[in-house]
Coordinates of C-alpha atoms in Angstrom, one line a residue:
X133 CA 74.0 35.4 -55.5
X134 CA 74.2 33.7 -52.2
X135 CA 76.0 36.2 -50.0
X136 CA 76.8 36.1 -46.3
X137 CA 73.8 36.3 -44.0
X138 CA 73.4 39.6 -42.3
X139 CA 73.0 39.5 -38.5
X140 CA 69.5 40.3 -37.1
X141 CA 69.6 43.0 -34.5
X142 CA 66.8 42.7 -31.8
X143 CA 66.3 45.8 -29.8
X144 CA 65.1 45.2 -26.3
X145 CA 63.0 48.0 -25.0
X146 CA 64.3 49.8 -22.0
X147 CA 62.9 52.1 -19.5
X148 CA 59.1 52.6 -19.3
X149 CA 58.5 50.5 -22.5
X150 CA 60.3 47.5 -20.9
X151 CA 58.3 47.8 -17.7
X152 CA 55.0 47.9 -19.6
X153 CA 56.0 44.8 -21.7
X154 CA 56.8 42.9 -18.5
X155 CA 53.4 43.8 -17.0
X156 CA 51.6 42.7 -20.2
X157 CA 53.5 39.4 -20.2
X158 CA 52.8 38.9 -16.6
X159 CA 49.1 39.5 -17.1
X160 CA 49.0 37.1 -20.0
X161 CA 50.7 34.4 -17.9
X162 CA 48.2 35.1 -15.0
X163 CA 45.3 34.9 -17.5
X164 CA 46.5 31.6 -18.8
X165 CA 47.0 30.2 -15.3
X166 CA 43.6 31.4 -14.2
X167 CA 42.0 29.9 -17.2
X168 CA 43.6 26.5 -16.5
X169 CA 43.0 26.6 -12.8
X170 CA 39.3 25.7 -12.7
X171 CA 36.8 23.4 -14.4
X172 CA 33.1 22.7 -14.2
X173 CA 31.1 19.5 -14.1
X174 CA 27.6 19.2 -15.4
X175 CA 24.8 17.0 -13.8
X176 CA 25.2 14.4 -16.5
X177 CA 28.9 13.9 -16.3
X178 CA 31.8 13.1 -13.9
X179 CA 35.5 14.0 -14.1
X180 CA 38.8 12.2 -13.6
X181 CA 41.6 14.4 -12.3
X182 CA 45.1 12.9 -13.0
X183 CA 47.9 14.2 -10.8
X184 CA 51.4 13.0 -11.8
X185 CA 49.8 9.9 -13.3
X186 CA 47.5 9.2 -10.3
X187 CA 43.8 9.4 -11.4
X188 CA 41.0 10.4 -9.0
X189 CA 37.3 10.6 -9.8
X190 CA 35.3 13.8 -9.1
X191 CA 31.6 13.2 -9.0
X192 CA 30.1 16.3 -7.5
X193 CA 28.7 18.7 -10.2
X194 CA 29.7 22.4 -10.1
X195 CA 32.9 24.5 -10.3
X196 CA 36.2 22.8 -9.2
X197 CA 39.8 24.0 -9.0
X198 CA 43.0 22.3 -10.2
X199 CA 46.7 23.0 -10.4
X200 CA 47.5 24.3 -13.9
X201 CA 49.9 22.2 -16.0
X202 CA 50.1 19.6 -13.2
X203 CA 46.6 18.2 -12.9
X204 CA 44.9 17.0 -16.1
X205 CA 41.1 16.8 -16.1
X206 CA 39.1 14.4 -18.4
X207 CA 35.3 14.5 -18.3
X208 CA 33.2 11.4 -18.7
X209 CA 29.6 11.2 -19.8
X210 CA 27.5 9.3 -17.3
X211 CA 24.1 9.4 -19.0
X212 CA 22.5 6.3 -20.5
X213 CA 24.1 5.7 -23.9
X214 CA 23.4 2.9 -26.5
X215 CA 24.4 1.2 -29.7
X216 CA 22.6 -1.2 -32.1
X217 CA 23.6 -4.7 -32.9
X218 CA 22.4 -6.2 -36.2
X219 CA 21.7 -2.9 -37.9
X220 CA 23.2 0.6 -38.4
X221 CA 21.1 3.5 -37.5
X222 CA 22.2 5.4 -40.6
X223 CA 22.5 2.5 -43.1
X224 CA 19.9 -0.1 -42.0
X225 CA 20.3 -3.9 -41.7
X226 CA 23.8 -5.2 -41.0
X227 CA 23.4 -8.8 -42.2
X228 CA 26.8 -9.9 -40.8
X229 CA 25.8 -9.1 -37.2
X230 CA 22.0 -9.8 -37.6
X231 CA 22.2 -13.3 -39.2
X232 CA 22.1 -16.0 -36.6
X233 CA 21.2 -19.7 -36.4
X234 CA 18.7 -21.3 -34.0
X235 CA 18.7 -24.6 -32.2
X236 CA 16.6 -26.2 -34.9
X237 CA 19.1 -25.1 -37.6
X238 CA 17.1 -22.2 -39.0
X239 CA 18.6 -18.9 -40.1
X240 CA 17.1 -15.8 -38.7
X241 CA 17.8 -12.0 -38.7
X242 CA 17.7 -10.5 -35.1
X243 CA 18.3 -6.9 -34.3
X244 CA 19.2 -5.7 -30.8
X245 CA 19.7 -2.3 -29.1
X246 CA 22.1 -2.1 -26.1
X247 CA 21.8 0.6 -23.4
X248 CA 24.6 1.2 -20.9
X249 CA 26.1 3.9 -18.7
X250 CA 29.4 4.6 -17.0
X251 CA 29.5 3.7 -13.3
X252 CA 33.3 4.2 -12.6
X253 CA 34.9 6.9 -14.7
X254 CA 38.4 6.0 -13.7
X255 CA 38.0 2.4 -14.8
X256 CA 36.1 3.5 -17.9
X257 CA 39.2 5.5 -18.9
X258 CA 42.0 3.3 -17.8
X259 CA 40.8 -0.3 -17.5
X260 CA 40.3 -0.7 -21.2
X261 CA 41.0 1.3 -24.4
X262 CA 37.3 1.3 -25.5
X263 CA 34.8 0.0 -22.9
X264 CA 31.9 0.4 -25.3
X265 CA 33.6 -1.9 -27.8
X266 CA 34.3 -4.4 -25.1
X267 CA 30.6 -4.4 -24.1
X268 CA 29.6 -4.8 -27.8
X269 CA 31.8 -7.9 -28.2
X270 CA 30.4 -9.4 -25.0
X271 CA 26.9 -8.7 -26.1
X272 CA 27.4 -10.3 -29.5
X273 CA 28.8 -13.4 -27.9
X274 CA 26.0 -13.7 -25.4
X275 CA 23.3 -13.0 -28.1
X276 CA 24.6 -15.8 -30.4
X277 CA 24.9 -18.2 -27.5
X278 CA 21.4 -17.6 -26.3
X279 CA 19.7 -17.5 -29.8
X280 CA 21.4 -20.8 -30.6
X281 CA 19.6 -22.5 -27.7
X282 CA 16.1 -21.5 -28.8
X283 CA 13.9 -22.6 -31.7
X284 CA 13.1 -20.2 -34.5
X285 CA 9.4 -20.2 -33.4
X286 CA 10.4 -19.0 -29.9
X287 CA 12.7 -16.3 -31.3
X288 CA 10.0 -15.0 -33.6
X289 CA 6.9 -15.3 -31.3
X290 CA 6.6 -16.3 -27.7
X291 CA 10.2 -16.4 -26.4
X292 CA 11.4 -12.9 -26.8
X293 CA 11.0 -11.8 -23.2
X294 CA 12.8 -14.8 -21.9
X295 CA 15.6 -14.5 -24.5
X296 CA 16.1 -10.8 -23.5
X297 CA 16.2 -11.7 -19.8
X298 CA 18.8 -14.5 -20.3
X299 CA 21.0 -12.4 -22.5
X300 CA 21.0 -9.5 -20.1
X301 CA 21.9 -11.8 -17.2
X302 CA 24.8 -13.3 -19.1
X303 CA 26.2 -9.8 -20.1
X304 CA 25.9 -8.6 -16.5
X305 CA 27.9 -11.6 -15.2
X306 CA 30.6 -11.1 -17.8
X307 CA 30.8 -7.4 -17.2
X308 CA 31.3 -8.0 -13.5
X309 CA 34.2 -10.2 -14.1
X310 CA 35.8 -7.8 -16.6
X311 CA 35.3 -4.8 -14.3
X312 CA 35.7 -2.0 -16.9
X313 CA 33.6 0.7 -15.2
X314 CA 30.4 0.4 -17.3
X315 CA 27.1 -1.2 -16.5
X316 CA 24.5 -2.7 -18.8
X317 CA 21.1 -0.9 -18.4
X318 CA 19.0 -2.9 -20.8
X319 CA 19.1 -4.9 -24.0
X320 CA 16.0 -5.3 -26.2
X321 CA 15.1 -7.2 -29.4
X322 CA 14.2 -4.5 -32.0
X323 CA 13.2 -7.0 -34.7
X324 CA 13.3 -10.6 -35.6
X325 CA 12.6 -11.8 -39.2
X326 CA 13.1 -15.0 -41.1
X327 CA 15.6 -15.0 -44.1
X328 CA 12.9 -15.4 -46.8
X329 CA 9.5 -13.7 -47.4
X330 CA 7.6 -17.0 -47.6
X331 CA 8.8 -18.1 -44.2
X332 CA 8.1 -14.6 -42.8
X333 CA 4.5 -14.7 -44.1
X334 CA 4.0 -18.2 -42.6
X335 CA 5.2 -17.0 -39.2
X336 CA 3.0 -13.9 -39.4
X337 CA 0.0 -16.2 -39.9
X338 CA 1.1 -18.2 -36.9
X339 CA 1.4 -15.1 -34.8
X340 CA -2.1 -14.0 -35.9
X341 CA -3.5 -17.3 -34.9
X342 CA -1.9 -17.1 -31.5
X343 CA -3.2 -13.6 -31.0
X344 CA -6.7 -14.9 -31.9
X345 CA -6.2 -17.7 -29.4
X346 CA -5.2 -15.2 -26.7
X347 CA -8.3 -13.0 -27.6
X348 CA -10.6 -16.0 -27.3
X349 CA -9.1 -17.0 -24.0
X350 CA -9.4 -13.4 -22.7
X351 CA -13.1 -13.3 -23.8
X352 CA -13.7 -16.7 -22.1
X353 CA -12.1 -15.5 -18.9
X354 CA -14.1 -12.3 -19.0
X355 CA -17.3 -14.3 -19.4
X356 CA -16.3 -16.6 -16.6
X357 CA -15.6 -13.7 -14.3
X358 CA -19.0 -12.2 -15.1
X359 CA -20.9 -15.4 -14.6
X360 CA -19.2 -16.7 -11.4
X361 CA -20.5 -13.8 -9.2
X362 CA -24.0 -14.3 -10.6
X363 CA -23.8 -18.1 -9.9
X364 CA -22.5 -17.5 -6.4
X365 CA -25.3 -15.1 -5.7
X366 CA -27.9 -17.5 -7.0
X367 CA -26.3 -20.3 -4.9
X368 CA -26.5 -18.1 -1.8
X369 CA -30.1 -17.3 -2.5
X370 CA -31.0 -21.0 -2.9
X371 CA -29.1 -21.9 0.3
X372 CA -30.9 -19.1 2.2
X373 CA -34.3 -20.2 0.9
X374 CA -33.5 -23.8 1.8
X375 CA -32.5 -22.7 5.3
X376 CA -35.7 -20.7 5.7
X377 CA -37.8 -23.7 4.6
X378 CA -35.8 -26.0 6.9
X379 CA -36.5 -23.7 9.9
X380 CA -40.1 -23.3 8.9
X381 CA -40.6 -27.1 8.7
X382 CA -38.8 -27.5 12.0
X383 CA -41.1 -25.0 13.6
X384 CA -44.1 -26.7 12.1
X385 CA -42.9 -30.1 13.3
X386 CA -42.4 -28.8 16.8
X387 CA -45.8 -27.2 16.7
X388 CA -47.4 -30.5 15.6
X389 CA -45.4 -32.4 18.2
X390 CA -46.6 -30.0 20.9
X391 CA -50.2 -30.3 19.7
X392 CA -49.9 -34.1 19.7
X393 CA -48.6 -34.1 23.2
X394 CA -51.4 -31.8 24.3
X395 CA -54.0 -34.1 22.6
X396 CA -52.4 -37.1 24.2
X397 CA -52.7 -35.6 27.6
X398 CA -56.4 -35.0 27.0
X399 CA -56.7 -38.5 25.6
X400 CA -55.1 -39.9 28.7
X401 CA -57.7 -38.1 30.8
X402 CA -60.8 -38.9 28.7
X403 CA -60.0 -41.5 26.1
X404 CA -63.5 -42.1 24.7
X405 CA -64.5 -38.5 24.6
X406 CA -61.2 -37.6 22.9
X407 CA -61.5 -40.3 20.3
X408 CA -65.0 -39.2 19.4
X409 CA -63.9 -35.6 19.2
X410 CA -61.0 -36.5 16.9
X411 CA -63.4 -38.5 14.7
X412 CA -65.8 -35.7 14.4
X413 CA -63.0 -33.2 13.5
X414 CA -61.8 -35.5 10.8
X415 CA -65.3 -35.8 9.3
X416 CA -65.6 -32.1 9.5
X417 CA -62.3 -31.6 7.6
X418 CA -63.3 -34.2 5.0
X419 CA -66.9 -32.9 4.6
X420 CA -66.7 -29.2 5.6
X421 CA -70.2 -28.3 4.2
X422 CA -72.1 -31.3 5.8
X423 CA -74.3 -30.8 8.8
X424 CA -75.1 -33.9 10.9
X425 CA -78.0 -33.8 13.3
X426 CA -79.1 -36.7 15.4
X427 CA -82.7 -36.9 16.5
X428 CA -83.4 -38.6 19.8
X429 CA -86.4 -39.8 21.8
X430 CA -89.0 -37.2 22.8
X431 CA -88.2 -35.0 19.9
X432 CA -84.8 -33.9 21.2
X433 CA -82.1 -33.3 18.6
X434 CA -78.3 -33.2 18.9
X435 CA -76.1 -31.4 16.4
X436 CA -73.0 -33.4 15.7
X437 CA -71.5 -31.4 12.8
X438 CA -70.3 -28.8 12.6
X439 CA -68.8 -29.0 16.0
X440 CA -69.4 -26.2 18.4
X441 CA -66.5 -24.6 20.0
X442 CA -65.4 -25.7 23.4
X443 CA -66.5 -22.4 24.9
X444 CA -70.1 -22.8 23.5
X445 CA -70.3 -26.4 24.7
X446 CA -69.0 -25.4 28.2
X447 CA -71.6 -22.6 28.4
X448 CA -74.4 -25.0 27.3
X449 CA -73.3 -27.6 29.8
X450 CA -73.4 -25.0 32.6
X451 CA -76.8 -23.9 31.5
X452 CA -78.1 -27.5 31.5
X453 CA -76.7 -28.1 34.9
X454 CA -78.5 -24.9 36.2
X455 CA -81.8 -26.0 34.6
X456 CA -81.5 -29.5 36.1
X457 CA -80.8 -28.0 39.5
X458 CA -83.8 -25.7 39.2
X459 CA -86.1 -28.6 38.2
X460 CA -84.9 -30.7 41.2
X461 CA -85.6 -27.9 43.5
X462 CA -89.2 -27.4 42.2
X463 CA -90.0 -31.1 42.5
X464 CA -88.8 -31.2 46.0
X465 CA -91.0 -28.2 47.0
X466 CA -94.1 -29.9 45.3
X467 CA -93.7 -33.1 47.3
X468 CA -93.6 -31.2 50.5

């Protein structure tokens, strides 16, 4: 049943057939070598070329050549990548990673999203087995340390920005010491919720009250900003009016002082006449509609009020002087 194996005879082609087979094999080898002698890099990636165990980064995009079977090329994605902490994108809440304790001994669920990118492809490939996992472990440690130093009220309401900033700085410091070729871009709090519905509702009411407070403050600031320019304009108007009144009174006082000085000069020349004049002017101001006439001897009358102008009085005085001079001349001629 089991006989002796028969020898297999392989016929090697000779002549023209052998030559054609050699050409085909050579073309296949050349094709394989040509296919393995170049590689291309896209804009969003870099490459690491390893030659006899010595890696070198290639960062310029485009077509590059390599030595087949000697140089090995590994491409690395340099775009921004990310992963969640506290929930799974396909399954939802991950209670083990999301549950944390605050400084006031309250439990809280906090979800984060971490964004990173590769900055050194050689270190990203050879400095650690899985740099993204290293970053995740660092982030979890920094998150729990930071959340544990804040109260539950701060985590749920007002302290989110500060918490994110502190966590980011801690991660950056640790990544710098680890030097694994990746860089943190950002870390954000996706959600923060209390462990029970009652506590969550209470914090929602607190948040609503705080938002109402902020709205009231914003409205008050808006009203203040509207009223301050009006008040400043009114203040400027009052100051300008006061300055105008001040200047007007100064001018009036200067005018009265000049008038008094002028009257004093006249008074110094003719005291009695000036006093009578001032008396009559005062009477005229007090009794503007009264006319005072003094009747003298011989039927002559003198009008005291209202006073005649200085021009009229001067003309009358000149006329009287002329009449007196004429009368004296006529009497002299009669005597002769």
